[in-house]
Structure formats: structure tokens, C-alpha cells
CSV table of C-alpha atoms in Angstrom, one decimal:
chain,number,residue,atom,x,y,z
A,11,MET,CA,30.8,-41.2,-16.3
A,12,THR,CA,27.3,-42.6,-16.8
A,13,ASP,CA,26.0,-39.2,-18.0
A,14,GLU,CA,28.9,-39.0,-20.5
A,15,ILE,CA,28.2,-42.5,-21.8
A,16,ASN,CA,24.5,-41.7,-22.2
A,17,ARG,CA,25.4,-38.5,-24.0
A,18,ARG,CA,27.7,-40.2,-26.4
A,19,ASP,CA,25.1,-42.9,-27.1
A,20,PHE,CA,22.5,-40.3,-27.8
A,21,ILE,CA,24.8,-38.4,-30.2
A,22,LYS,CA,25.5,-41.6,-32.1
A,23,ARG,CA,21.8,-42.5,-32.3
A,24,ALA,CA,20.9,-38.9,-33.3
A,25,ALA,CA,23.5,-38.9,-36.0
A,26,MET,CA,22.3,-42.3,-37.3
A,27,THR,CA,18.6,-41.1,-37.2
A,28,THR,CA,19.3,-37.8,-38.9
A,29,GLY,CA,22.0,-38.8,-41.3
A,30,GLY,CA,23.7,-35.6,-40.0
A,31,MET,CA,21.0,-33.5,-41.7
A,32,SER,CA,17.3,-34.1,-41.5
A,33,LEU,CA,14.6,-36.0,-39.8
A,34,SER,CA,11.7,-36.5,-42.1
A,35,MET,CA,8.4,-37.9,-40.9
A,36,ALA,CA,5.9,-36.5,-43.4
A,37,GLY,CA,2.4,-37.6,-42.7
A,38,PHE,CA,3.1,-38.4,-39.1
A,39,SER,CA,0.0,-38.1,-36.9
A,40,THR,CA,-0.9,-39.0,-33.3
A,41,THR,CA,-4.6,-38.1,-33.4
A,42,LYS,CA,-7.7,-40.2,-33.4
A,43,VAL,CA,-11.4,-39.5,-33.8
A,44,ILE,CA,-13.9,-40.0,-31.0
A,45,GLY,CA,-16.3,-42.8,-31.6
A,46,ALA,CA,-20.1,-42.7,-31.4
A,47,ASN,CA,-20.0,-44.4,-27.9
A,48,ASP,CA,-17.4,-42.0,-26.6
A,49,ARG,CA,-19.3,-38.7,-27.0
A,50,ILE,CA,-17.8,-35.5,-25.4
A,51,ARG,CA,-19.8,-32.3,-25.4
A,52,LEU,CA,-17.9,-28.9,-25.5
A,53,GLY,CA,-18.9,-25.5,-24.4
A,54,VAL,CA,-17.0,-22.6,-26.0
A,55,ILE,CA,-16.6,-19.3,-24.0
A,56,GLY,CA,-15.2,-16.7,-26.4
A,57,THR,CA,-15.8,-17.2,-30.1
A,58,GLY,CA,-13.4,-14.7,-31.5
A,59,LYS,CA,-10.6,-15.6,-33.9
A,60,GLN,CA,-8.7,-17.8,-31.5
A,61,GLY,CA,-11.7,-19.4,-29.9
A,62,VAL,CA,-13.2,-20.5,-33.2
A,63,ASP,CA,-9.9,-21.9,-34.4
A,64,ASP,CA,-9.5,-24.0,-31.2
A,65,MET,CA,-13.1,-25.1,-31.5
A,66,LYS,CA,-12.6,-26.4,-35.0
A,67,HIS,CA,-9.8,-28.6,-33.8
A,68,PHE,CA,-12.1,-30.2,-31.2
A,69,MET,CA,-14.7,-30.7,-33.9
A,70,GLN,CA,-12.1,-32.4,-36.1
A,71,LEU,CA,-11.6,-35.0,-33.4
A,72,GLY,CA,-15.3,-35.7,-33.2
A,73,VAL,CA,-16.2,-33.5,-30.2
A,74,GLU,CA,-19.8,-32.1,-30.2
A,75,VAL,CA,-20.1,-28.4,-29.7
A,76,ALA,CA,-23.1,-28.1,-27.4
A,77,ALA,CA,-22.9,-24.3,-26.6
A,78,VAL,CA,-21.1,-21.2,-27.8
A,79,CYS,CA,-20.9,-18.0,-25.8
A,80,ASP,CA,-19.7,-14.4,-26.5
A,81,VAL,CA,-20.6,-10.9,-25.4
A,82,TYR,CA,-20.2,-9.6,-28.9
A,83,GLN,CA,-23.1,-10.7,-31.2
A,84,PRO,CA,-21.1,-10.8,-34.5
A,85,ASN,CA,-18.6,-13.2,-32.8
A,86,LEU,CA,-21.4,-15.2,-31.3
A,87,ASP,CA,-23.0,-15.6,-34.8
A,88,LYS,CA,-19.6,-16.7,-36.2
A,89,GLY,CA,-19.2,-19.2,-33.5
A,90,LEU,CA,-22.6,-20.7,-34.0
A,91,ALA,CA,-22.0,-20.9,-37.8
A,92,ALA,CA,-18.6,-22.6,-37.2
A,93,ALA,CA,-20.3,-25.1,-34.8
A,94,GLY,CA,-22.7,-26.1,-37.6
A,95,GLY,CA,-25.6,-24.0,-36.4
A,96,LYS,CA,-26.9,-26.4,-33.8
A,97,ALA,CA,-25.3,-25.3,-30.6
A,98,LYS,CA,-27.0,-23.3,-27.8
A,99,THR,CA,-26.0,-19.7,-27.7
A,100,PHE,CA,-25.3,-17.6,-24.6
A,101,LYS,CA,-23.9,-14.2,-23.7
A,102,ASP,CA,-23.2,-15.1,-20.1
A,103,PHE,CA,-20.5,-17.7,-19.5
A,104,ARG,CA,-22.2,-18.9,-16.3
A,105,SER,CA,-25.1,-20.3,-18.5
A,106,VAL,CA,-22.5,-22.6,-20.2
A,107,LEU,CA,-21.3,-23.8,-16.8
A,108,ASP,CA,-24.9,-24.5,-15.6
A,109,ASP,CA,-25.4,-26.9,-18.5
A,110,LYS,CA,-25.0,-30.4,-16.9
A,111,GLU,CA,-24.5,-32.1,-20.3
A,112,ILE,CA,-21.3,-30.2,-21.1
A,113,ASP,CA,-18.2,-32.1,-20.2
A,114,VAL,CA,-15.4,-29.7,-21.1
A,115,VAL,CA,-15.1,-25.9,-21.6
A,116,LEU,CA,-12.9,-24.1,-24.0
A,117,ILE,CA,-12.0,-20.6,-22.8
A,118,GLY,CA,-10.9,-18.4,-25.8
A,119,THR,CA,-11.7,-15.0,-24.2
A,120,PRO,CA,-9.3,-12.0,-23.8
A,121,ASP,CA,-6.7,-12.7,-21.2
A,122,HIS,CA,-8.4,-10.8,-18.4
A,123,TRP,CA,-11.3,-13.2,-18.7
A,124,HIS,CA,-9.3,-16.4,-18.5
A,125,ALA,CA,-9.0,-16.9,-14.7
A,126,LEU,CA,-12.6,-16.4,-13.6
A,127,PRO,CA,-14.4,-18.8,-16.1
A,128,MET,CA,-11.7,-21.4,-15.6
A,129,VAL,CA,-12.0,-21.5,-11.9
A,130,GLU,CA,-15.8,-21.4,-12.1
A,131,ALA,CA,-15.7,-24.3,-14.6
A,132,CYS,CA,-13.6,-26.4,-12.2
A,133,LYS,CA,-16.1,-25.7,-9.4
A,134,ALA,CA,-18.9,-26.7,-11.8
A,135,GLY,CA,-17.2,-30.1,-12.5
A,136,LYS,CA,-16.0,-29.3,-16.0
A,137,ASP,CA,-12.6,-30.1,-17.5
A,138,VAL,CA,-11.0,-27.1,-19.2
A,139,TYR,CA,-9.0,-26.0,-22.2
A,140,VAL,CA,-7.8,-22.4,-21.4
A,141,GLU,CA,-5.9,-20.2,-23.8
A,142,LYS,CA,-2.5,-18.8,-22.9
A,143,PRO,CA,-1.4,-16.8,-21.0
A,144,ILE,CA,-3.6,-18.3,-18.3
A,145,CYS,CA,-4.0,-14.9,-16.5
A,146,VAL,CA,-3.0,-11.3,-16.2
A,147,ALA,CA,-1.6,-11.5,-12.6
A,148,VAL,CA,0.5,-14.1,-10.8
A,149,GLU,CA,-2.0,-14.5,-7.9
A,150,GLU,CA,-4.7,-15.3,-10.4
A,151,GLY,CA,-2.6,-18.2,-11.7
A,152,GLN,CA,-2.0,-19.5,-8.2
A,153,LYS,CA,-5.7,-19.7,-7.7
A,154,MET,CA,-6.3,-21.4,-11.0
A,155,VAL,CA,-3.8,-24.2,-10.1
A,156,ALA,CA,-5.5,-24.5,-6.7
A,157,ALA,CA,-8.9,-24.7,-8.2
A,158,ALA,CA,-7.9,-27.5,-10.7
A,159,ARG,CA,-6.4,-29.5,-7.9
A,160,ALA,CA,-9.1,-28.9,-5.3
A,161,HIS,CA,-11.8,-30.0,-7.8
A,162,LYS,CA,-9.8,-32.7,-9.5
A,163,ARG,CA,-10.2,-31.3,-13.0
A,164,VAL,CA,-8.1,-31.8,-16.1
A,165,VAL,CA,-6.9,-28.4,-17.3
A,166,GLN,CA,-5.0,-28.1,-20.6
A,167,VAL,CA,-3.4,-24.7,-21.3
A,168,GLY,CA,-3.1,-23.6,-25.0
A,169,LEU,CA,0.7,-23.8,-25.0
A,170,TRP,CA,0.3,-26.3,-27.8
A,171,GLN,CA,4.0,-26.3,-28.9
A,172,ARG,CA,4.5,-29.0,-26.2
A,173,SER,CA,2.5,-31.3,-28.4
A,174,ASN,CA,4.5,-30.7,-31.6
A,175,LEU,CA,6.9,-33.6,-32.4
A,176,HIS,CA,9.8,-31.4,-33.4
A,177,PHE,CA,9.6,-29.4,-30.1
A,178,GLN,CA,9.5,-32.6,-28.2
A,179,LYS,CA,12.6,-33.8,-30.1
A,180,ALA,CA,14.4,-30.5,-29.5
A,181,VAL,CA,13.7,-30.6,-25.8
A,182,GLU,CA,15.0,-34.2,-25.7
A,183,LEU,CA,18.2,-33.1,-27.5
A,184,VAL,CA,18.8,-30.2,-25.0
A,185,GLN,CA,18.2,-32.4,-22.0
A,186,SER,CA,20.4,-35.2,-23.4
A,187,GLY,CA,23.5,-32.9,-23.4
A,188,VAL,CA,24.0,-32.9,-27.1
A,189,LEU,CA,24.6,-29.2,-27.0
A,190,GLY,CA,26.9,-29.6,-24.0
A,191,LYS,CA,26.3,-27.3,-21.1
A,192,VAL,CA,23.8,-24.6,-21.9
A,193,SER,CA,24.5,-21.3,-20.1
A,194,PHE,CA,22.5,-18.8,-22.2
A,195,VAL,CA,19.1,-18.9,-24.0
A,196,ARG,CA,17.8,-16.2,-26.2
A,197,THR,CA,14.1,-15.7,-27.2
A,198,TRP,CA,12.7,-12.9,-29.4
A,199,ASN,CA,9.9,-11.3,-31.4
A,200,TYR,CA,10.8,-8.7,-34.0
A,201,ASN,CA,8.5,-6.6,-36.1
A,202,ASN,CA,8.5,-3.2,-37.8
A,203,MET,CA,5.3,-1.1,-37.2
A,204,PHE,CA,7.0,2.3,-37.4
A,205,PRO,CA,5.6,4.9,-37.0
A,206,ASN,CA,1.9,4.4,-36.3
A,207,GLY,CA,1.9,1.0,-34.6
A,208,TYR,CA,-1.7,0.0,-34.0
A,209,GLY,CA,-3.0,3.5,-34.5
A,210,SER,CA,-4.6,6.0,-32.1
A,211,PHE,CA,-8.4,6.1,-31.7
A,212,PRO,CA,-10.6,8.3,-29.7
A,213,ASP,CA,-13.0,6.9,-27.1
A,214,SER,CA,-16.5,6.4,-28.6
A,215,ASP,CA,-19.7,4.4,-28.2
A,216,PRO,CA,-19.2,0.6,-28.5
A,217,PRO,CA,-20.3,-1.1,-31.7
A,218,ALA,CA,-23.7,-2.6,-32.1
A,219,GLY,CA,-24.0,-6.0,-30.5
A,220,LEU,CA,-21.2,-5.5,-27.9
A,221,ASP,CA,-21.9,-5.6,-24.2
A,222,TRP,CA,-18.9,-3.4,-23.3
A,223,ASP,CA,-19.5,-3.5,-19.5
A,224,PHE,CA,-19.6,-7.3,-19.6
A,225,TRP,CA,-16.5,-7.4,-21.9
A,226,LEU,CA,-14.6,-5.3,-19.3
A,227,GLY,CA,-15.9,-7.6,-16.5
A,228,PRO,CA,-13.4,-7.6,-13.6
A,229,ALA,CA,-11.2,-4.9,-15.3
A,230,PRO,CA,-11.6,-1.2,-14.5
A,231,LYS,CA,-14.5,0.7,-15.9
A,232,VAL,CA,-13.4,2.8,-18.8
A,233,PRO,CA,-15.0,4.2,-22.0
A,234,TYR,CA,-15.0,2.1,-25.1
A,235,ASN,CA,-12.0,2.5,-27.3
A,236,PHE,CA,-11.4,0.6,-30.5
A,237,ASN,CA,-7.9,-0.4,-29.6
A,238,ARG,CA,-8.9,-1.7,-26.2
A,239,PHE,CA,-11.4,-4.0,-27.9
A,240,GLY,CA,-9.6,-4.3,-31.2
A,241,VAL,CA,-11.8,-6.8,-32.9
A,242,ALA,CA,-11.7,-6.4,-36.7
A,243,GLU,CA,-11.2,-8.5,-39.8
A,244,GLY,CA,-7.7,-9.4,-40.7
A,245,ARG,CA,-6.0,-8.7,-37.4
A,246,TRP,CA,-5.6,-10.1,-33.9
A,247,SER,CA,-7.4,-8.2,-31.3
A,248,THR,CA,-5.3,-5.4,-29.7
A,249,PHE,CA,-6.6,-5.9,-26.2
A,250,ARG,CA,-3.2,-7.7,-25.8
A,251,TYR,CA,-1.4,-4.4,-25.6
A,252,PHE,CA,-3.2,-2.9,-22.6
A,253,TYR,CA,-2.1,-3.8,-19.0
A,254,ASP,CA,-5.8,-3.8,-17.8
A,255,TYR,CA,-6.4,-6.9,-20.0
A,256,ALA,CA,-3.1,-8.5,-20.8
A,257,ASN,CA,0.7,-8.4,-20.6
A,258,GLY,CA,1.8,-7.2,-24.1
A,259,TRP,CA,4.2,-9.2,-26.2
A,260,PRO,CA,5.7,-11.1,-23.2
A,261,GLY,CA,2.3,-12.4,-22.3
A,262,ASP,CA,1.1,-13.0,-25.8
A,263,TRP,CA,4.2,-14.5,-27.5
A,264,GLY,CA,7.0,-14.7,-24.9
A,265,VAL,CA,5.0,-17.2,-22.9
A,266,HIS,CA,5.1,-19.7,-25.9
A,267,LEU,CA,8.9,-19.3,-26.1
A,268,MET,CA,9.7,-19.3,-22.4
A,269,ASP,CA,7.4,-22.3,-21.9
A,270,ILE,CA,9.7,-24.4,-24.1
A,271,VAL,CA,12.8,-22.9,-22.5
A,272,GLN,CA,11.8,-23.9,-19.0
A,273,TRP,CA,10.7,-27.3,-20.2
A,274,ALA,CA,14.0,-28.0,-21.9
A,275,MET,CA,16.1,-26.6,-19.1
A,276,GLN,CA,14.0,-28.5,-16.5
A,277,THR,CA,13.2,-25.5,-14.3
A,278,GLU,CA,10.1,-24.1,-12.7
A,279,GLY,CA,11.1,-20.5,-12.9
A,280,PRO,CA,13.7,-17.8,-12.5
A,281,SER,CA,15.3,-16.5,-9.3
A,282,GLY,CA,16.0,-13.0,-10.6
A,283,ILE,CA,14.3,-10.8,-13.2
A,284,THR,CA,15.4,-7.5,-14.8
A,285,ALA,CA,13.7,-5.6,-17.6
A,286,ILE,CA,14.3,-2.4,-19.6
A,287,GLY,CA,12.1,-1.0,-22.2
A,288,ALA,CA,10.4,2.1,-23.4
A,289,ARG,CA,8.3,3.6,-26.2
A,290,HIS,CA,10.8,5.4,-28.3
A,291,LEU,CA,9.3,5.7,-31.8
A,292,ILE,CA,5.8,4.1,-32.1
A,293,GLN,CA,2.9,6.5,-31.8
A,294,ASP,CA,-0.3,4.8,-30.9
A,295,ASN,CA,-2.6,4.6,-27.9
A,296,THR,CA,-1.6,1.2,-26.5
A,297,ASP,CA,0.3,0.8,-23.2
A,298,VAL,CA,3.4,-1.3,-24.2
A,299,PRO,CA,6.9,-0.3,-25.1
A,300,ASP,CA,8.2,-0.6,-28.7
A,301,THR,CA,11.6,-1.8,-27.5
A,302,LEU,CA,12.0,-4.3,-24.7
A,303,GLU,CA,14.5,-6.7,-23.2
A,304,ILE,CA,13.8,-9.0,-20.2
A,305,THR,CA,16.6,-11.0,-18.5
A,306,TRP,CA,15.8,-13.9,-16.3
A,307,GLU,CA,18.4,-15.4,-14.0
A,308,TYR,CA,18.2,-19.2,-13.3
A,309,PRO,CA,20.6,-21.3,-11.1
A,310,ASN,CA,22.6,-22.6,-14.1
A,311,PHE,CA,21.8,-20.3,-17.0
A,312,ILE,CA,20.5,-16.9,-18.2
A,313,ALA,CA,17.6,-16.4,-20.5
A,314,THR,CA,16.5,-13.2,-22.4
A,315,TYR,CA,13.4,-12.1,-24.3
A,316,GLU,CA,13.8,-9.3,-26.8
A,317,ASN,CA,11.0,-7.5,-28.5
A,318,ARG,CA,11.4,-4.8,-31.2
A,319,GLN,CA,8.6,-3.1,-33.0
A,320,CYS,CA,10.7,-0.8,-35.2
A,321,ASN,CA,13.1,-3.3,-36.8
A,322,ASN,CA,12.5,-6.8,-38.1
A,323,ASN,CA,16.1,-7.9,-38.8
A,324,SER,CA,17.3,-11.2,-37.3
A,325,MET,CA,20.4,-13.2,-37.6
A,326,PHE,CA,18.4,-16.3,-38.5
A,327,LYS,CA,16.1,-14.3,-40.7
A,328,HIS,CA,13.1,-15.3,-38.5
A,329,SER,CA,11.0,-12.8,-36.7
A,330,TYR,CA,10.8,-14.9,-33.6
A,331,GLY,CA,12.5,-18.0,-32.1
A,332,ILE,CA,14.6,-19.6,-29.5
A,333,GLU,CA,18.4,-20.1,-29.4
A,334,PHE,CA,20.0,-22.6,-26.9
A,335,HIS,CA,23.7,-21.8,-26.7
A,336,GLY,CA,25.7,-24.7,-25.3
A,337,THR,CA,29.4,-25.5,-25.0
A,338,ASP,CA,29.2,-28.0,-27.9
A,339,GLY,CA,26.7,-26.4,-30.1
A,340,THR,CA,23.8,-24.0,-30.7
A,341,MET,CA,20.2,-24.9,-31.5
A,342,PHE,CA,17.8,-22.6,-33.3
A,343,LEU,CA,14.1,-23.5,-32.7
A,344,ASP,CA,10.8,-22.2,-33.9
A,345,ARG,CA,7.4,-23.5,-35.1
A,346,GLU,CA,8.9,-24.6,-38.5
A,347,GLY,CA,11.5,-26.8,-37.0
A,348,PHE,CA,15.0,-26.8,-35.4
A,349,GLU,CA,18.6,-26.8,-36.5
A,350,VAL,CA,21.8,-27.6,-34.5
A,351,PHE,CA,25.0,-25.9,-35.3
A,352,PRO,CA,28.2,-27.4,-33.9
A,353,GLU,CA,30.8,-25.2,-32.2
A,354,PRO,CA,33.6,-24.2,-34.5
A,355,ALA,CA,37.2,-25.6,-33.9
A,356,PRO,CA,36.4,-27.5,-30.7
A,357,ALA,CA,39.8,-29.1,-30.5
A,358,LYS,CA,41.5,-25.7,-30.5
A,359,TYR,CA,39.4,-24.6,-27.6
A,360,TYR,CA,40.1,-27.9,-25.7
A,361,LEU,CA,43.9,-27.5,-26.1
A,362,GLU,CA,43.7,-23.8,-25.1
A,363,ASN,CA,42.1,-24.9,-21.8
A,364,HIS,CA,44.2,-28.0,-21.2
A,365,ARG,CA,47.8,-26.7,-21.5
A,366,SER,CA,49.5,-30.0,-21.0
A,367,ALA,CA,47.3,-31.9,-23.6
A,368,THR,CA,48.2,-32.7,-27.2
A,369,GLU,CA,45.8,-33.3,-30.1
A,370,LYS,CA,45.6,-37.1,-29.3
A,371,ASP,CA,44.3,-36.2,-25.9
A,372,VAL,CA,41.2,-34.4,-27.2
A,373,PRO,CA,38.1,-36.6,-26.6
A,374,GLU,CA,36.6,-37.9,-29.8
A,375,ASP,CA,33.2,-36.2,-29.3
A,376,TYR,CA,34.5,-33.0,-27.5
A,377,GLY,CA,32.6,-30.0,-28.7
A,378,LYS,CA,31.0,-32.0,-31.6
A,379,ALA,CA,27.3,-31.6,-31.4
A,380,PRO,CA,26.1,-33.4,-34.5
A,381,ALA,CA,24.8,-31.1,-37.3
A,382,MET,CA,21.1,-31.9,-37.6
A,383,LYS,CA,17.8,-30.4,-38.7
A,384,MET,CA,14.2,-31.3,-38.2
A,385,GLU,CA,11.2,-29.7,-39.9
A,386,LEU,CA,7.6,-29.4,-38.8
A,387,VAL,CA,5.8,-32.7,-39.5
A,388,ASP,CA,2.6,-32.6,-37.5
A,389,ASN,CA,-0.3,-30.4,-36.3
A,390,GLY,CA,0.6,-29.5,-32.7
A,391,LEU,CA,-2.7,-27.9,-31.9
A,392,LEU,CA,-4.6,-31.0,-33.0
A,393,ASN,CA,-2.3,-33.2,-31.0
A,394,HIS,CA,-2.8,-30.9,-28.1
A,395,VAL,CA,-6.5,-31.2,-28.1
A,396,ASP,CA,-6.2,-34.9,-28.6
A,397,ASN,CA,-4.0,-35.1,-25.5
A,398,LEU,CA,-6.6,-33.3,-23.5
A,399,LEU,CA,-9.3,-35.7,-24.6
A,400,ASP,CA,-7.2,-38.7,-23.7
A,401,CYS,CA,-6.5,-37.2,-20.3
A,402,MET,CA,-10.2,-36.6,-19.7
A,403,ARG,CA,-10.5,-40.4,-19.9
A,404,THR,CA,-7.4,-41.3,-17.9
A,405,ARG,CA,-7.5,-38.4,-15.4
A,406,LYS,CA,-3.8,-37.9,-16.0
A,407,HIS,CA,-2.1,-34.4,-16.3
A,408,PRO,CA,-2.0,-33.2,-19.9
A,409,HIS,CA,1.1,-32.0,-21.8
A,410,SER,CA,0.5,-28.4,-20.8
A,411,ASP,CA,-1.1,-28.9,-17.4
A,412,ILE,CA,-2.3,-25.8,-15.6
A,413,GLU,CA,0.8,-25.9,-13.3
A,414,TYR,CA,3.1,-25.7,-16.3
A,415,GLY,CA,0.9,-23.0,-17.8
A,416,HIS,CA,1.1,-21.0,-14.5
A,417,ARG,CA,4.8,-21.3,-14.2
A,418,SER,CA,5.4,-20.2,-17.8
A,419,SER,CA,2.8,-17.4,-17.6
A,420,SER,CA,4.2,-16.1,-14.3
A,421,THR,CA,7.7,-16.0,-15.6
A,422,CYS,CA,6.6,-13.5,-18.4
A,423,ILE,CA,4.3,-11.6,-16.1
A,424,LEU,CA,7.2,-11.1,-13.7
A,425,GLY,CA,9.1,-9.6,-16.6
A,426,ASN,CA,6.4,-7.0,-16.9
A,427,VAL,CA,6.4,-6.3,-13.2
A,428,ALA,CA,10.2,-5.7,-13.4
A,429,LEU,CA,9.6,-3.4,-16.4
A,430,ARG,CA,6.8,-1.4,-14.8
A,431,THR,CA,8.5,-0.9,-11.4
A,432,LYS,CA,12.1,-0.5,-12.8
A,433,GLU,CA,13.2,-3.0,-10.1
A,434,HIS,CA,15.5,-6.0,-10.2
A,435,LEU,CA,13.2,-8.7,-8.8
A,436,GLN,CA,14.2,-11.6,-6.6
A,437,TRP,CA,11.8,-14.5,-6.9
A,438,ASP,CA,11.3,-17.4,-4.5
A,439,VAL,CA,10.4,-20.1,-7.0
A,440,ALA,CA,9.3,-22.7,-4.4
A,441,ASN,CA,7.1,-20.3,-2.5
A,442,GLN,CA,6.1,-18.1,-5.5
A,443,THR,CA,6.8,-14.9,-3.6
A,444,LEU,CA,8.9,-11.8,-4.2
A,445,LEU,CA,11.8,-11.1,-1.9
A,446,LYS,CA,12.9,-7.6,-0.8
A,447,SER,CA,10.6,-5.9,-3.3
A,448,SER,CA,8.7,-2.6,-3.2
A,449,PRO,CA,5.0,-2.3,-2.3
A,450,ALA,CA,4.4,-1.4,-6.0
A,451,ALA,CA,5.9,-4.7,-7.2
A,452,GLN,CA,3.9,-6.7,-4.6
A,453,LYS,CA,0.7,-5.0,-5.7
A,454,LEU,CA,1.3,-6.0,-9.3
A,455,LEU,CA,1.4,-9.6,-8.4
A,456,GLY,CA,-2.3,-9.3,-7.8
A,457,ARG,CA,-5.3,-7.7,-9.5
A,458,GLU,CA,-8.3,-5.9,-8.0
A,459,TYR,CA,-11.6,-7.3,-9.4
A,460,ARG,CA,-14.3,-4.8,-10.2
A,461,ALA,CA,-17.6,-5.6,-8.4
A,462,PRO,CA,-19.5,-7.8,-8.5
A,463,TRP,CA,-16.8,-10.2,-9.8
A,464,LYS,CA,-14.7,-12.3,-7.4
A,465,LEU,CA,-12.1,-15.0,-7.9
A,466,THR,CA,-12.5,-17.7,-5.2
A,467,VAL,CA,-11.2,-21.3,-5.3
A,468,GLN,CA,-14.2,-22.5,-3.3
A,469,ASP,CA,-17.8,-21.2,-3.3
A,470,GLU,CA,-18.4,-18.8,-0.5
A,471,SER,CA,-20.9,-20.1,2.0
């Protein structure tokens, strides 16, 4: 009864707040600028497109960029210019970590270079902002969480949607029961790159200014290929679509979507994972399928992730998004806002399932999620960085603490393990282990590091 009363009160408050239509908070901001007596010095590891964008948000809040680091000279030059031309420059991330004046490290490298610098930064006494997904393999993520805890470091993951006001409000609505009981959640990315995808390129010599061996780092030694590196003006790097360095669309985009799903549904991970996918039409030299569907089983609901690269049509006319399907309504959610759609003819459904009832017996709010809509009103990434800076002072866990980042990343990585092994996986969420799986699936939970690189939570004596 208490839950039902709370739900009714929330619906009434939501309807009053939204006027049944829209929440408007234009100009809303939660950010503040660091004062002269509260100086924080940042080291940036990886000054490509994402790293520089993240760095600028730190600078907007008054953080001083003390060092920039990249193994590709053109990126290093761009990072230095974006930092105002005064930062130290390095090609080896370990030089950044050796700088005693640096308080926090931003890791904007390709995914296969997330785990090692993050763990080493914790061991060096630095707080960290690490881009998503936090790693390529589940066991890497487990060590990253262990390192943050062992060395008492604040680690924020770049799952910045958690710091957007409208995502926070959407999660609150789902958890309040406004949608009723949610049993199915859909997430997706659609695109149409038929027929050439990202193109096919022959192996070649690396471009001038690139230390290809260092870029590969712990990944297998292979010849340089433009798509494996993929850095060029006007595009995101295509390393994302090679399993040596990343986890394709589930790791790049799915993690953003499933992070919100698991937050809203108050769960740490799935118990079962199934995936089907293949390369049917796209002709390029990347690893990933052009058509994919992952299904995750949770104790009280099912979630799916769909990825299409040969058709961009969507029922909501959005190329990506999240749908929460509840007994009382459906919510569509993306980075532009959310909208709630009440279930049609709820009284009819109530009467069909309560044969002895009459219309006067139908509860007043049965099946009546309030129609509401909220649009983007704030800068989530700026809020996200601000949250990290605040937590550096208070030593509290940030919005996207490394534990949350690990749980969301591992959910998507497990989808790829299921795809690549063609197995239905059973996942022990509490112990983070596979049950009754093949040696091939077990092997894909980890990743062999190429010498001399090692991932250790504590320094070896």
C-alpha cells in the first residue's frame, strides 16, 4: 500500500510539474569555476578528438592543463594548442604519472589503452577521469575497480549521461513506478553504411609522427592499417571496430545506453546473455557485424540492444535510443530528452483481467502514466567533470564511479563474448564469473598483454 501511495503522489507531482506536457528549465546549470586558491592540475593521456573535447570541459571549469601526452605527433600538437601552448608534452604516459604536481589524469586513449594507464595512475596517487568503455575485457575492469579501491582514488568514467538532468529525471520516473511494472527495455543504434562501410585498406607503413608499436601497446603485434588506427579529419577513429582494441558498437555506444538501463532498473548486471549477428552486406576490413542483436536476461525484465548498419529507419525517427515498456506506459529516452506515452485503453485491459469488476471498480490511476516530455536543458559532460572535481575534494564516489563503469562495460562486453562464441551465457552477477561456459568463452573474459606490458593492481616487488 505504501508503494502505491508513493506512486500516486509522484504521478500527481509529475503532472503538476509538467502540466502534462513539458518540463522547461532553460539556462539551468550546476557547474562552478575553480577559484585561484583551489588549483587542480590535469594531465591528459590521449589528445585525439575525444580527449581534447574532454580536456576543454576541464579547462572551462578552471582546471590547469599541466601535461598532454600522445604517441601521434599531430594529435600531441593539437592537444598542446588546445591547452594554450603552455603544457608539458610527452609521448610516454608514464612521464605524466611521474609528475608529482599533477592531481588528476584524463585518459582519452583508444579502449585497449584505458586499463593500464588508469591502474598505474591510481598507483601513482592520481585521481582519474577515464573514457568509456573502461576496458576491452571483463577481467581488466575487475582490476581497475580493485586498483581504485586499493589506492583510495576517485575515478570517474566518461558515462556522462548520468550527469544530465533529464536522464536523472527519467531514471527517477522509472524507479517511482510511473510506467508501472517494466518488463522489457529496448536499446538501439541504427545507421546505413551500405555497401562499403568504413572501406578496406591495405597494410602499409604508419604515417609520419606515429609510434605504431607504442600505439599497439599490450595488443597483438600487427602491421599498420589505416582502419585499425583510423585517425582522420571529420570522423571518429575506427579502432572501435576491431576486437584487438575495442568491442564494436556495443562497447562504443551500447555501454552509454545500457548504463542508463541498469541504473534505472536498479541492477548490477544480467544473469543470461544471448547474441546473434553477422556481416551480411557491408564490405570493409573491420571485424564487427553489420546486423546484431543482444538479449540480456535480468531477474525481473529483459533488455535488448539492436545494431543495424544497413538501414536507419526507427519507429521514433531517432537513430539511437532507449525504450522502457511498462504496464502503465512507455518512455522514449535519448540525449535530446524523454517522452512518456500512456498505455491505450487501460480500463478495458483492467476489466478483461478482472472478470467480476465493473467500470466503477477500475482504480482512478490504473494504467494512466501521465503524458509528459522533457527536453535537454544542461551540459551533461560539463556537469560530469564538475562532479569529479567536487568528489576530489570530498573523496566521495562520483556519478559514474568506476564500479558502475565496470558493471555497464562488462554487460556489453559479455554481449560480444556471447556473439563470438555463439553461446548462451550464464553470468553470476555477484561473483562476476561465467557458469557452465566453454573454455573459449572463459578465455574471452581476459586478455593477454603483449610484453613488456603487465596489468597489476599493486607494484610487483
